[in-house]
Amino acid sequence: MKDNHSKSFVEALRANDLETIRKIPKSDLHNHFTHGGNREYIKKRTGHEIMPLTHTLKSMDEMHKWTSDNYGPNFNSIEMRKLLIDATFVQAKYDGIHILEVGEDVWALNEYFGNDIGSLISAFKNANKSFSPETKLRLQIGLSRHCSIPYLERVIEPFWKENAFYSLDLYGDEMAQPIENFQNIYAKAKKNGLRVKAHVGEWGTVSDVVKAIGLVDINS
């Protein structure tokens, strides 16, 4: 069955047949929920339209500007954060996603969830159950690369105490600081049984990718 799905998927890709692609069971192992939600659902619930990208972004600054223009303060509340999570699972169901790896950045625990890790976890599990129960959730811990290591080590503490998380990902401006600064965090993540990932090579070089793999033994 898996081989048949793979063959159908490849054929649908070649034919640019999006409807068939959506019907084939698949995994989404990298989803930033704030930008991965169903735009029609968001518009219906808020009246706010998220405009699609019309060109390739050339820098992190361009990405931040698009984010600011389309989201900005409109979604800067716990209610809107949860709505974006809901919208992610609406999209997952629409796209036929059977495994979804998605999560929250550690800084958001205080910003949106009042430092209540249980509330954060429940927001994802409840959205999963309500909007796409057939999707298996792999909950992820997110790290913004521009944040200082002492800050990240402090705010990530509540996450270590929970077994609901599957993976850890480092993202943002990879030029902000070298990946070796994160070695201790990665070591603790692996000790806690988490898969570890990192955004590397988006703006950097092949050498950056090789170094990251060697330093933190990143999982594919």
Coordinates of N, CA and C in Angstrom, one line a residue:
M1 N 0.8 -1.2 0.0 CA 0.0 0.0 0.0 C 0.9 1.3 0.0
K2 N 1.9 1.2 0.8 CA 2.8 2.4 0.9 C 3.5 2.7 -0.5
D3 N 3.9 1.6 -1.2 CA 4.5 1.7 -2.5 C 3.5 2.3 -3.5
N4 N 2.2 1.9 -3.4 CA 1.2 2.4 -4.3 C 1.0 3.9 -4.0
H5 N 1.0 4.3 -2.7 CA 0.8 5.7 -2.4 C 2.0 6.5 -2.9
S6 N 3.2 6.0 -2.8 CA 4.4 6.7 -3.2 C 4.3 6.9 -4.7
K7 N 3.9 5.9 -5.5 CA 3.8 6.0 -6.9 C 2.8 7.0 -7.3
S8 N 1.6 6.9 -6.7 CA 0.5 7.9 -7.0 C 0.9 9.3 -6.7
F9 N 1.7 9.4 -5.6 CA 2.1 10.8 -5.1 C 3.1 11.4 -6.2
V10 N 4.0 10.6 -6.7 CA 5.0 11.0 -7.7 C 4.2 11.4 -9.0
E11 N 3.3 10.5 -9.3 CA 2.6 10.8 -10.6 C 1.7 12.1 -10.4
A12 N 1.1 12.3 -9.3 CA 0.3 13.5 -9.0 C 1.2 14.8 -9.0
L13 N 2.4 14.6 -8.5 CA 3.3 15.8 -8.5 C 3.7 16.1 -9.9
R14 N 4.0 15.1 -10.7 CA 4.4 15.4 -12.1 C 3.3 16.0 -12.9
A15 N 2.0 15.6 -12.6 CA 0.9 16.2 -13.3 C 0.4 17.5 -12.7
N16 N 1.0 17.9 -11.6 CA 0.6 19.1 -10.9 C -0.9 19.0 -10.4
D17 N -1.2 17.8 -10.0 CA -2.6 17.4 -9.6 C -2.7 17.5 -8.1
L18 N -3.0 18.7 -7.6 CA -3.0 19.0 -6.2 C -4.1 18.3 -5.5
E19 N -5.3 18.1 -6.1 CA -6.4 17.4 -5.4 C -6.0 16.0 -5.1
T20 N -5.4 15.3 -6.1 CA -4.9 13.9 -5.8 C -3.9 13.9 -4.7
I21 N -3.0 14.8 -4.8 CA -1.9 14.9 -3.7 C -2.5 15.0 -2.3
R22 N -3.6 15.8 -2.2 CA -4.2 16.0 -0.9 C -4.9 14.7 -0.4
K23 N -5.3 13.8 -1.3 CA -6.0 12.6 -1.0 C -5.1 11.5 -0.5
I24 N -3.8 11.6 -0.8 CA -2.8 10.6 -0.5 C -2.3 10.8 0.9
P25 N -2.3 9.8 1.8 CA -1.8 9.9 3.2 C -0.3 10.4 3.1
K26 N 0.0 11.3 4.0 CA 1.4 11.9 3.9 C 1.8 12.4 5.3
S27 N 3.0 12.8 5.5 CA 3.5 13.4 6.7 C 4.0 14.8 6.4
D28 N 3.8 15.6 7.4 CA 4.4 17.0 7.4 C 5.3 17.1 8.6
L29 N 6.6 16.9 8.4 CA 7.5 16.9 9.5 C 8.2 18.2 9.8
H30 N 7.7 19.2 9.2 CA 8.2 20.6 9.5 C 7.1 21.6 9.2
N31 N 6.5 22.0 10.3 CA 5.4 23.0 10.1 C 5.4 24.0 11.2
H32 N 5.6 25.3 10.9 CA 5.5 26.4 11.9 C 4.0 26.8 11.9
F33 N 3.3 26.4 12.9 CA 1.9 26.5 12.9 C 1.4 28.0 12.6
T34 N 2.1 29.0 13.1 CA 1.7 30.3 12.9 C 1.6 30.7 11.4
H35 N 2.4 30.0 10.6 CA 2.3 30.3 9.1 C 1.8 29.1 8.4
G36 N 1.3 28.1 9.1 CA 0.9 26.9 8.4 C -0.6 26.6 8.4
G37 N -1.3 27.6 8.9 CA -2.8 27.4 9.1 C -3.6 27.7 7.8
N38 N -4.8 27.2 7.8 CA -5.7 27.4 6.7 C -6.2 28.8 6.6
R39 N -5.8 29.5 5.5 CA -6.1 31.0 5.4 C -7.6 31.3 5.4
E40 N -8.4 30.4 4.8 CA -9.8 30.6 4.7 C -10.5 30.5 6.1
Y41 N -10.0 29.5 6.9 CA -10.5 29.4 8.3 C -10.2 30.6 9.1
I42 N -8.9 31.2 8.9 CA -8.5 32.4 9.7 C -9.4 33.5 9.2
K43 N -9.6 33.7 7.9 CA -10.4 34.8 7.5 C -11.9 34.7 8.0
K44 N -12.4 33.4 8.0 CA -13.8 33.2 8.4 C -14.0 33.6 9.9
R45 N -12.9 33.2 10.7 CA -13.0 33.4 12.1 C -12.7 34.9 12.5
T46 N -11.8 35.5 11.8 CA -11.4 36.9 12.2 C -11.7 38.0 11.2
G47 N -12.0 37.7 10.0 CA -12.2 38.7 9.0 C -10.9 39.2 8.4
H48 N -9.8 38.6 8.9 CA -8.4 39.1 8.5 C -7.9 38.2 7.4
E49 N -7.5 38.7 6.3 CA -7.0 37.9 5.1 C -5.5 37.9 5.1
I50 N -4.9 36.6 5.2 CA -3.5 36.4 5.1 C -3.2 36.3 3.6
M51 N -2.4 37.2 3.1 CA -2.1 37.2 1.6 C -1.0 36.2 1.3
P52 N -1.1 35.4 0.3 CA -0.1 34.5 -0.1 C 1.1 35.2 -0.7
L53 N 2.3 34.5 -0.5 CA 3.5 35.0 -1.1 C 3.4 34.9 -2.6
T54 N 3.9 35.9 -3.3 CA 3.9 36.0 -4.7 C 5.3 35.9 -5.3
H55 N 6.3 35.8 -4.5 CA 7.7 35.8 -4.9 C 8.6 35.1 -3.9
T56 N 9.8 34.7 -4.4 CA 10.7 34.0 -3.5 C 11.4 35.0 -2.6
L57 N 11.4 34.7 -1.3 CA 12.0 35.6 -0.3 C 13.5 35.4 -0.4
K58 N 14.2 36.5 -0.3 CA 15.7 36.5 -0.4 C 16.4 36.7 0.9
S59 N 15.7 37.0 2.0 CA 16.4 37.2 3.2 C 15.4 37.0 4.4
M60 N 16.0 36.8 5.6 CA 15.2 36.7 6.8 C 14.4 38.0 7.0
D61 N 15.0 39.2 6.7 CA 14.3 40.5 6.8 C 13.1 40.5 6.0
E62 N 13.1 40.0 4.7 CA 11.9 39.9 3.9 C 10.9 39.1 4.5
M63 N 11.3 37.9 5.1 CA 10.3 37.1 5.7 C 9.7 37.7 6.9
H64 N 10.5 38.4 7.7 CA 9.9 39.1 8.9 C 9.0 40.2 8.5
K65 N 9.3 40.9 7.4 CA 8.4 42.0 6.9 C 7.0 41.4 6.4
W66 N 7.1 40.3 5.7 CA 5.9 39.6 5.2 C 5.0 39.2 6.4
T67 N 5.7 38.6 7.4 CA 5.0 38.2 8.7 C 4.4 39.4 9.4
S68 N 5.1 40.5 9.5 CA 4.6 41.7 10.2 C 3.4 42.2 9.4
D69 N 3.5 42.3 8.1 CA 2.4 42.9 7.3 C 1.2 42.0 7.4
N70 N 1.3 40.7 7.4 CA 0.1 39.8 7.4 C -0.4 39.4 8.7
Y71 N 0.4 39.4 9.7 CA -0.1 39.0 11.1 C 0.0 40.2 12.0
G72 N 1.3 40.6 12.3 CA 1.4 41.8 13.2 C 0.7 41.6 14.5
P73 N 0.2 42.7 15.1 CA -0.5 42.7 16.4 C -1.9 42.1 16.3
N74 N -2.4 41.8 15.1 CA -3.7 41.2 15.1 C -3.8 39.8 15.8
F75 N -2.7 39.1 15.9 CA -2.8 37.8 16.5 C -1.9 37.7 17.8
N76 N -1.7 38.8 18.4 CA -0.8 38.9 19.5 C -1.6 38.7 20.8
S77 N -2.3 37.6 21.0 CA -3.1 37.3 22.2 C -3.2 35.8 22.3
I78 N -3.5 35.3 23.5 CA -3.7 33.8 23.7 C -4.8 33.3 22.8
E79 N -5.9 34.1 22.7 CA -7.0 33.6 21.9 C -6.6 33.4 20.4
M80 N -5.9 34.4 19.9 CA -5.5 34.3 18.5 C -4.4 33.3 18.3
R81 N -3.5 33.1 19.3 CA -2.5 32.0 19.2 C -3.2 30.7 19.1
K82 N -4.2 30.4 19.9 CA -4.9 29.2 19.8 C -5.7 29.0 18.5
L83 N -6.2 30.1 18.0 CA -6.9 30.1 16.7 C -5.9 29.7 15.6
L84 N -4.7 30.2 15.7 CA -3.7 29.8 14.7 C -3.3 28.3 14.8
I85 N -3.3 27.8 16.0 CA -3.1 26.3 16.2 C -4.2 25.6 15.6
D86 N -5.5 26.0 15.9 CA -6.6 25.3 15.3 C -6.5 25.3 13.7
A87 N -6.2 26.5 13.2 CA -6.1 26.6 11.7 C -5.1 25.7 11.1
T88 N -4.0 25.3 11.9 CA -3.0 24.4 11.4 C -3.6 23.0 11.2
F89 N -4.4 22.6 12.2 CA -5.0 21.3 12.0 C -6.2 21.2 11.0
V90 N -6.8 22.4 10.8 CA -7.8 22.5 9.7 C -7.1 22.2 8.4
Q91 N -5.9 22.8 8.2 CA -5.1 22.7 7.0 C -4.6 21.3 6.9
A92 N -4.2 20.7 8.0 CA -3.6 19.3 8.0 C -4.7 18.3 7.5
K93 N -5.9 18.5 8.0 CA -7.0 17.6 7.5 C -7.3 17.8 6.0
Y94 N -7.3 19.1 5.6 CA -7.5 19.4 4.2 C -6.4 18.8 3.3
D95 N -5.2 18.8 3.8 CA -4.1 18.3 3.0 C -3.8 16.8 3.1
G96 N -4.6 16.1 3.9 CA -4.4 14.7 4.1 C -3.2 14.3 4.9
I97 N -2.9 15.1 5.9 CA -1.7 14.9 6.7 C -2.0 13.9 7.8
H98 N -1.3 12.7 7.8 CA -1.5 11.7 8.8 C -0.5 11.8 9.9
I99 N 0.7 12.4 9.7 CA 1.6 12.7 10.8 C 2.0 14.1 10.7
L100 N 1.8 14.9 11.8 CA 2.1 16.3 11.8 C 3.1 16.6 12.9
E101 N 4.3 17.1 12.5 CA 5.3 17.6 13.5 C 5.2 19.1 13.6
V102 N 4.8 19.6 14.7 CA 4.6 21.0 14.9 C 4.7 21.3 16.4
G103 N 5.0 22.6 16.7 CA 5.1 22.9 18.1 C 5.2 24.4 18.3
E104 N 5.6 24.7 19.5 CA 5.6 26.1 20.0 C 7.1 26.5 20.4
D105 N 7.4 27.8 20.2 CA 8.7 28.3 20.6 C 8.7 28.5 22.1
V106 N 9.8 28.3 22.7 CA 9.9 28.3 24.2 C 9.5 29.7 24.7
W107 N 9.8 30.8 24.0 CA 9.5 32.1 24.5 C 8.0 32.3 24.6
A108 N 7.2 31.6 23.8 CA 5.8 31.8 23.8 C 5.1 31.2 25.1
L109 N 5.8 30.4 25.8 CA 5.2 29.8 27.0 C 4.7 30.9 28.0
N110 N 5.6 31.9 28.2 CA 5.2 33.0 29.0 C 4.4 34.0 28.3
E111 N 4.7 34.3 27.0 CA 4.1 35.3 26.2 C 2.6 35.1 26.0
Y112 N 2.2 33.8 25.8 CA 0.8 33.5 25.5 C 0.1 32.5 26.4
F113 N 0.9 31.7 27.2 CA 0.3 30.7 28.0 C 0.5 30.9 29.5
G114 N 1.0 32.1 29.9 CA 1.2 32.4 31.3 C 2.1 31.4 32.0
N115 N 3.1 30.9 31.3 CA 4.0 29.9 31.9 C 3.4 28.6 32.4
D116 N 2.2 28.3 31.8 CA 1.5 27.1 32.1 C 1.7 26.1 31.0
I117 N 2.7 25.2 31.2 CA 3.0 24.2 30.1 C 1.9 23.3 29.8
G118 N 1.0 23.0 30.8 CA -0.1 22.2 30.5 C -1.1 22.8 29.5
S119 N -1.3 24.1 29.7 CA -2.1 24.9 28.8 C -1.6 24.9 27.4
L120 N -0.3 25.0 27.2 CA 0.3 25.0 25.9 C 0.1 23.6 25.2
I121 N 0.4 22.6 26.0 CA 0.2 21.2 25.4 C -1.2 21.0 25.0
S122 N -2.2 21.4 25.9 CA -3.6 21.1 25.7 C -4.1 21.9 24.4
A123 N -3.5 23.1 24.2 CA -3.9 23.8 23.0 C -3.7 23.0 21.7
F124 N -2.6 22.3 21.6 CA -2.3 21.5 20.5 C -3.1 20.2 20.5
K125 N -3.2 19.6 21.6 CA -3.9 18.3 21.6 C -5.4 18.5 21.4
N126 N -6.0 19.6 21.9 CA -7.4 19.9 21.7 C -7.7 20.2 20.3
A127 N -6.8 21.0 19.7 CA -7.0 21.3 18.2 C -6.9 20.1 17.4
N128 N -5.9 19.2 17.7 CA -5.8 17.9 17.0 C -7.0 17.1 17.1
K129 N -7.6 17.0 18.3 CA -8.8 16.2 18.5 C -10.0 16.8 17.8
S130 N -10.1 18.1 17.8 CA -11.3 18.8 17.3 C -11.3 18.9 15.8
F131 N -10.2 19.1 15.2 CA -10.2 19.5 13.8 C -9.5 18.4 12.8
S132 N -8.7 17.5 13.4 CA -8.1 16.5 12.5 C -7.7 15.3 13.4
P133 N -8.6 14.6 14.0 CA -8.3 13.5 14.9 C -7.6 12.4 14.2
E134 N -7.6 12.2 12.9 CA -6.9 11.2 12.2 C -5.4 11.5 12.1
T135 N -5.1 12.7 12.4 CA -3.7 13.1 12.3 C -2.9 12.8 13.6
K136 N -1.8 12.1 13.4 CA -0.9 11.9 14.6 C -0.1 13.1 14.9
L137 N -0.1 13.6 16.1 CA 0.6 14.8 16.5 C 2.0 14.4 17.0
R138 N 3.0 15.0 16.5 CA 4.4 15.0 17.1 C 4.7 16.4 17.6
L139 N 4.6 16.6 18.8 CA 4.8 17.9 19.4 C 6.2 18.3 19.5
Q140 N 6.5 19.5 19.1 CA 7.9 19.9 19.0 C 8.2 21.1 19.8
I141 N 9.5 21.2 20.4 CA 10.0 22.4 21.1 C 10.7 23.2 20.1
G142 N 10.4 24.5 20.1 CA 11.1 25.4 19.1 C 12.0 26.4 19.8
L143 N 13.2 26.6 19.2 CA 14.2 27.6 19.7 C 14.5 28.6 18.7
S144 N 14.4 29.9 19.0 CA 14.8 31.0 18.1 C 16.3 31.3 18.3
R145 N 17.0 31.2 17.2 CA 18.4 31.2 17.2 C 19.0 32.5 17.7
H146 N 18.3 33.6 17.6 CA 18.8 34.9 18.0 C 18.8 35.1 19.6
C147 N 18.0 34.2 20.3 CA 17.9 34.4 21.7 C 19.2 33.9 22.4
S148 N 19.5 34.5 23.5 CA 20.8 34.2 24.3 C 20.6 32.8 24.9
I149 N 21.7 32.1 25.0 CA 21.7 30.8 25.5 C 21.3 30.7 27.0
P150 N 21.7 31.6 27.9 CA 21.2 31.6 29.2 C 19.7 31.8 29.3
Y151 N 19.1 32.6 28.4 CA 17.7 32.8 28.4 C 17.0 31.5 27.9
L152 N 17.5 30.9 26.9 CA 16.9 29.7 26.4 C 17.0 28.6 27.4
E153 N 18.1 28.4 28.0 CA 18.2 27.4 29.1 C 17.3 27.6 30.2
R154 N 16.9 28.8 30.5 CA 16.0 29.1 31.6 C 14.5 28.8 31.2
V155 N 14.1 29.3 30.0 CA 12.7 29.2 29.6 C 12.4 27.8 29.1
I156 N 13.4 27.0 28.7 CA 13.1 25.7 28.2 C 12.9 24.7 29.4
E157 N 13.2 25.1 30.6 CA 13.1 24.1 31.7 C 11.8 23.4 31.9
P158 N 10.6 24.2 31.8 CA 9.3 23.5 31.9 C 9.1 22.4 30.9
F159 N 9.7 22.6 29.7 CA 9.5 21.6 28.6 C 10.2 20.3 28.9
W160 N 11.4 20.4 29.6 CA 12.1 19.1 29.9 C 11.3 18.2 30.8
K161 N 10.4 18.8 31.5 CA 9.7 18.0 32.5 C 8.4 17.3 32.0
E162 N 8.2 17.5 30.7 CA 7.0 16.9 30.0 C 7.4 15.8 29.0
N163 N 6.7 14.7 29.0 CA 7.0 13.7 28.0 C 6.1 13.8 26.8
A164 N 5.4 14.9 26.6 CA 4.5 15.1 25.5 C 5.3 15.5 24.2
F165 N 6.5 15.9 24.4 CA 7.3 16.4 23.2 C 8.1 15.3 22.5
Y166 N 8.1 15.4 21.2 CA 8.8 14.5 20.4 C 10.1 14.9 19.8
S167 N 10.2 16.2 19.6 CA 11.4 16.8 18.9 C 11.8 18.2 19.4
L168 N 13.0 18.6 19.0 CA 13.4 20.0 19.2 C 14.0 20.5 17.9
D169 N 13.6 21.8 17.6 CA 14.1 22.4 16.4 C 14.7 23.8 16.7
L170 N 15.8 24.1 16.0 CA 16.4 25.4 16.1 C 16.2 26.2 14.8
Y171 N 15.6 27.4 14.9 CA 15.3 28.1 13.6 C 15.5 29.6 13.8
G172 N 15.3 30.3 12.7 CA 15.6 31.8 12.7 C 16.8 32.1 12.0
D173 N 17.4 33.3 12.3 CA 18.6 33.8 11.6 C 19.8 32.9 12.0
E174 N 20.2 32.1 11.0 CA 21.4 31.2 11.4 C 22.7 32.0 11.5
M175 N 22.7 33.2 11.1 CA 23.9 34.0 11.3 C 23.9 34.7 12.7
A176 N 22.9 34.5 13.5 CA 22.8 35.2 14.7 C 23.9 34.8 15.7
Q177 N 24.1 33.5 15.7 CA 25.2 32.9 16.6 C 25.5 31.5 16.1
P178 N 26.8 31.1 16.4 CA 27.2 29.8 15.9 C 26.4 28.6 16.5
I179 N 26.2 27.5 15.8 CA 25.4 26.4 16.3 C 26.1 25.7 17.5
E180 N 27.5 25.8 17.6 CA 28.1 25.2 18.7 C 27.7 25.8 20.0
N181 N 27.1 27.0 20.0 CA 26.6 27.5 21.3 C 25.5 26.7 21.9
F182 N 24.8 25.9 21.0 CA 23.6 25.2 21.4 C 23.9 23.7 21.8
Q183 N 25.2 23.4 21.8 CA 25.6 22.0 22.1 C 25.0 21.4 23.4
N184 N 25.0 22.2 24.4 CA 24.5 21.7 25.7 C 23.0 21.4 25.7
I185 N 22.3 22.3 25.0 CA 20.8 22.2 24.9 C 20.5 20.9 24.1
Y186 N 21.3 20.7 23.0 CA 21.1 19.5 22.1 C 21.4 18.3 22.9
A187 N 22.4 18.3 23.7 CA 22.8 17.1 24.5 C 21.7 16.8 25.5
K188 N 21.1 17.8 26.1 CA 20.0 17.5 27.1 C 18.8 17.0 26.3
A189 N 18.5 17.6 25.2 CA 17.4 17.1 24.4 C 17.5 15.6 24.1
K190 N 18.7 15.2 23.6 CA 18.9 13.8 23.2 C 18.8 12.9 24.5
K191 N 19.3 13.4 25.6 CA 19.2 12.7 26.8 C 17.8 12.5 27.3
N192 N 16.9 13.4 26.9 CA 15.5 13.3 27.2 C 14.7 12.6 26.1
G193 N 15.5 12.0 25.2 CA 14.8 11.1 24.2 C 14.2 11.9 23.0
L194 N 14.6 13.1 22.8 CA 14.0 13.9 21.7 C 14.8 13.8 20.5
R195 N 14.1 13.8 19.4 CA 14.7 14.0 18.1 C 15.2 15.4 18.0
V196 N 16.3 15.7 17.3 CA 16.8 17.0 17.3 C 17.0 17.4 15.8
K197 N 16.7 18.7 15.5 CA 16.8 19.2 14.2 C 17.3 20.7 14.3
A198 N 17.7 21.2 13.1 CA 18.1 22.6 13.1 C 18.0 23.1 11.7
H199 N 17.6 24.4 11.5 CA 17.6 25.1 10.2 C 19.1 25.5 9.9
V200 N 19.7 24.9 9.0 CA 21.0 25.2 8.6 C 21.2 25.2 7.1
G201 N 21.9 26.1 6.5 CA 22.1 26.2 5.1 C 21.1 26.9 4.3
E202 N 20.1 27.5 5.0 CA 19.1 28.3 4.4 C 19.7 29.6 3.8
W203 N 20.6 30.2 4.6 CA 21.3 31.4 4.1 C 22.8 31.2 4.2
G204 N 23.2 30.1 4.8 CA 24.6 29.8 5.0 C 25.2 28.9 3.9
T205 N 26.1 28.1 4.2 CA 26.9 27.3 3.2 C 26.8 25.8 3.5
V206 N 27.3 25.0 2.6 CA 27.4 23.6 2.8 C 28.2 23.3 4.0
S207 N 29.3 24.1 4.2 CA 30.2 23.9 5.3 C 29.4 24.0 6.7
D208 N 28.5 25.0 6.7 CA 27.6 25.2 7.9 C 26.8 23.9 8.2
V209 N 26.3 23.3 7.1 CA 25.5 22.1 7.3 C 26.4 20.9 7.8
V210 N 27.5 20.8 7.3 CA 28.4 19.7 7.7 C 28.9 19.9 9.1
K211 N 29.1 21.2 9.5 CA 29.6 21.5 10.9 C 28.4 21.2 11.9
A212 N 27.2 21.5 11.5 CA 26.1 21.3 12.4 C 25.8 19.8 12.6
I213 N 25.9 19.1 11.6 CA 25.7 17.6 11.7 C 26.8 17.0 12.6
G214 N 28.0 17.5 12.5 CA 29.1 16.9 13.3 C 29.0 17.3 14.7
L215 N 28.6 18.6 15.0 CA 28.6 19.1 16.3 C 27.4 18.6 17.2
V216 N 26.2 18.5 16.6 CA 25.1 18.2 17.4 C 24.4 16.9 17.0
D217 N 25.0 16.2 16.0 CA 24.4 14.9 15.5 C 22.9 15.0 15.2
I218 N 22.6 16.0 14.3 CA 21.2 16.3 14.0 C 20.6 15.1 13.3
N219 N 19.4 14.8 13.7 CA 18.6 13.8 13.0 C 18.0 14.4 11.7
S220 N 17.9 13.5 10.7 CA 17.2 14.0 9.5 C 15.7 14.0 9.6

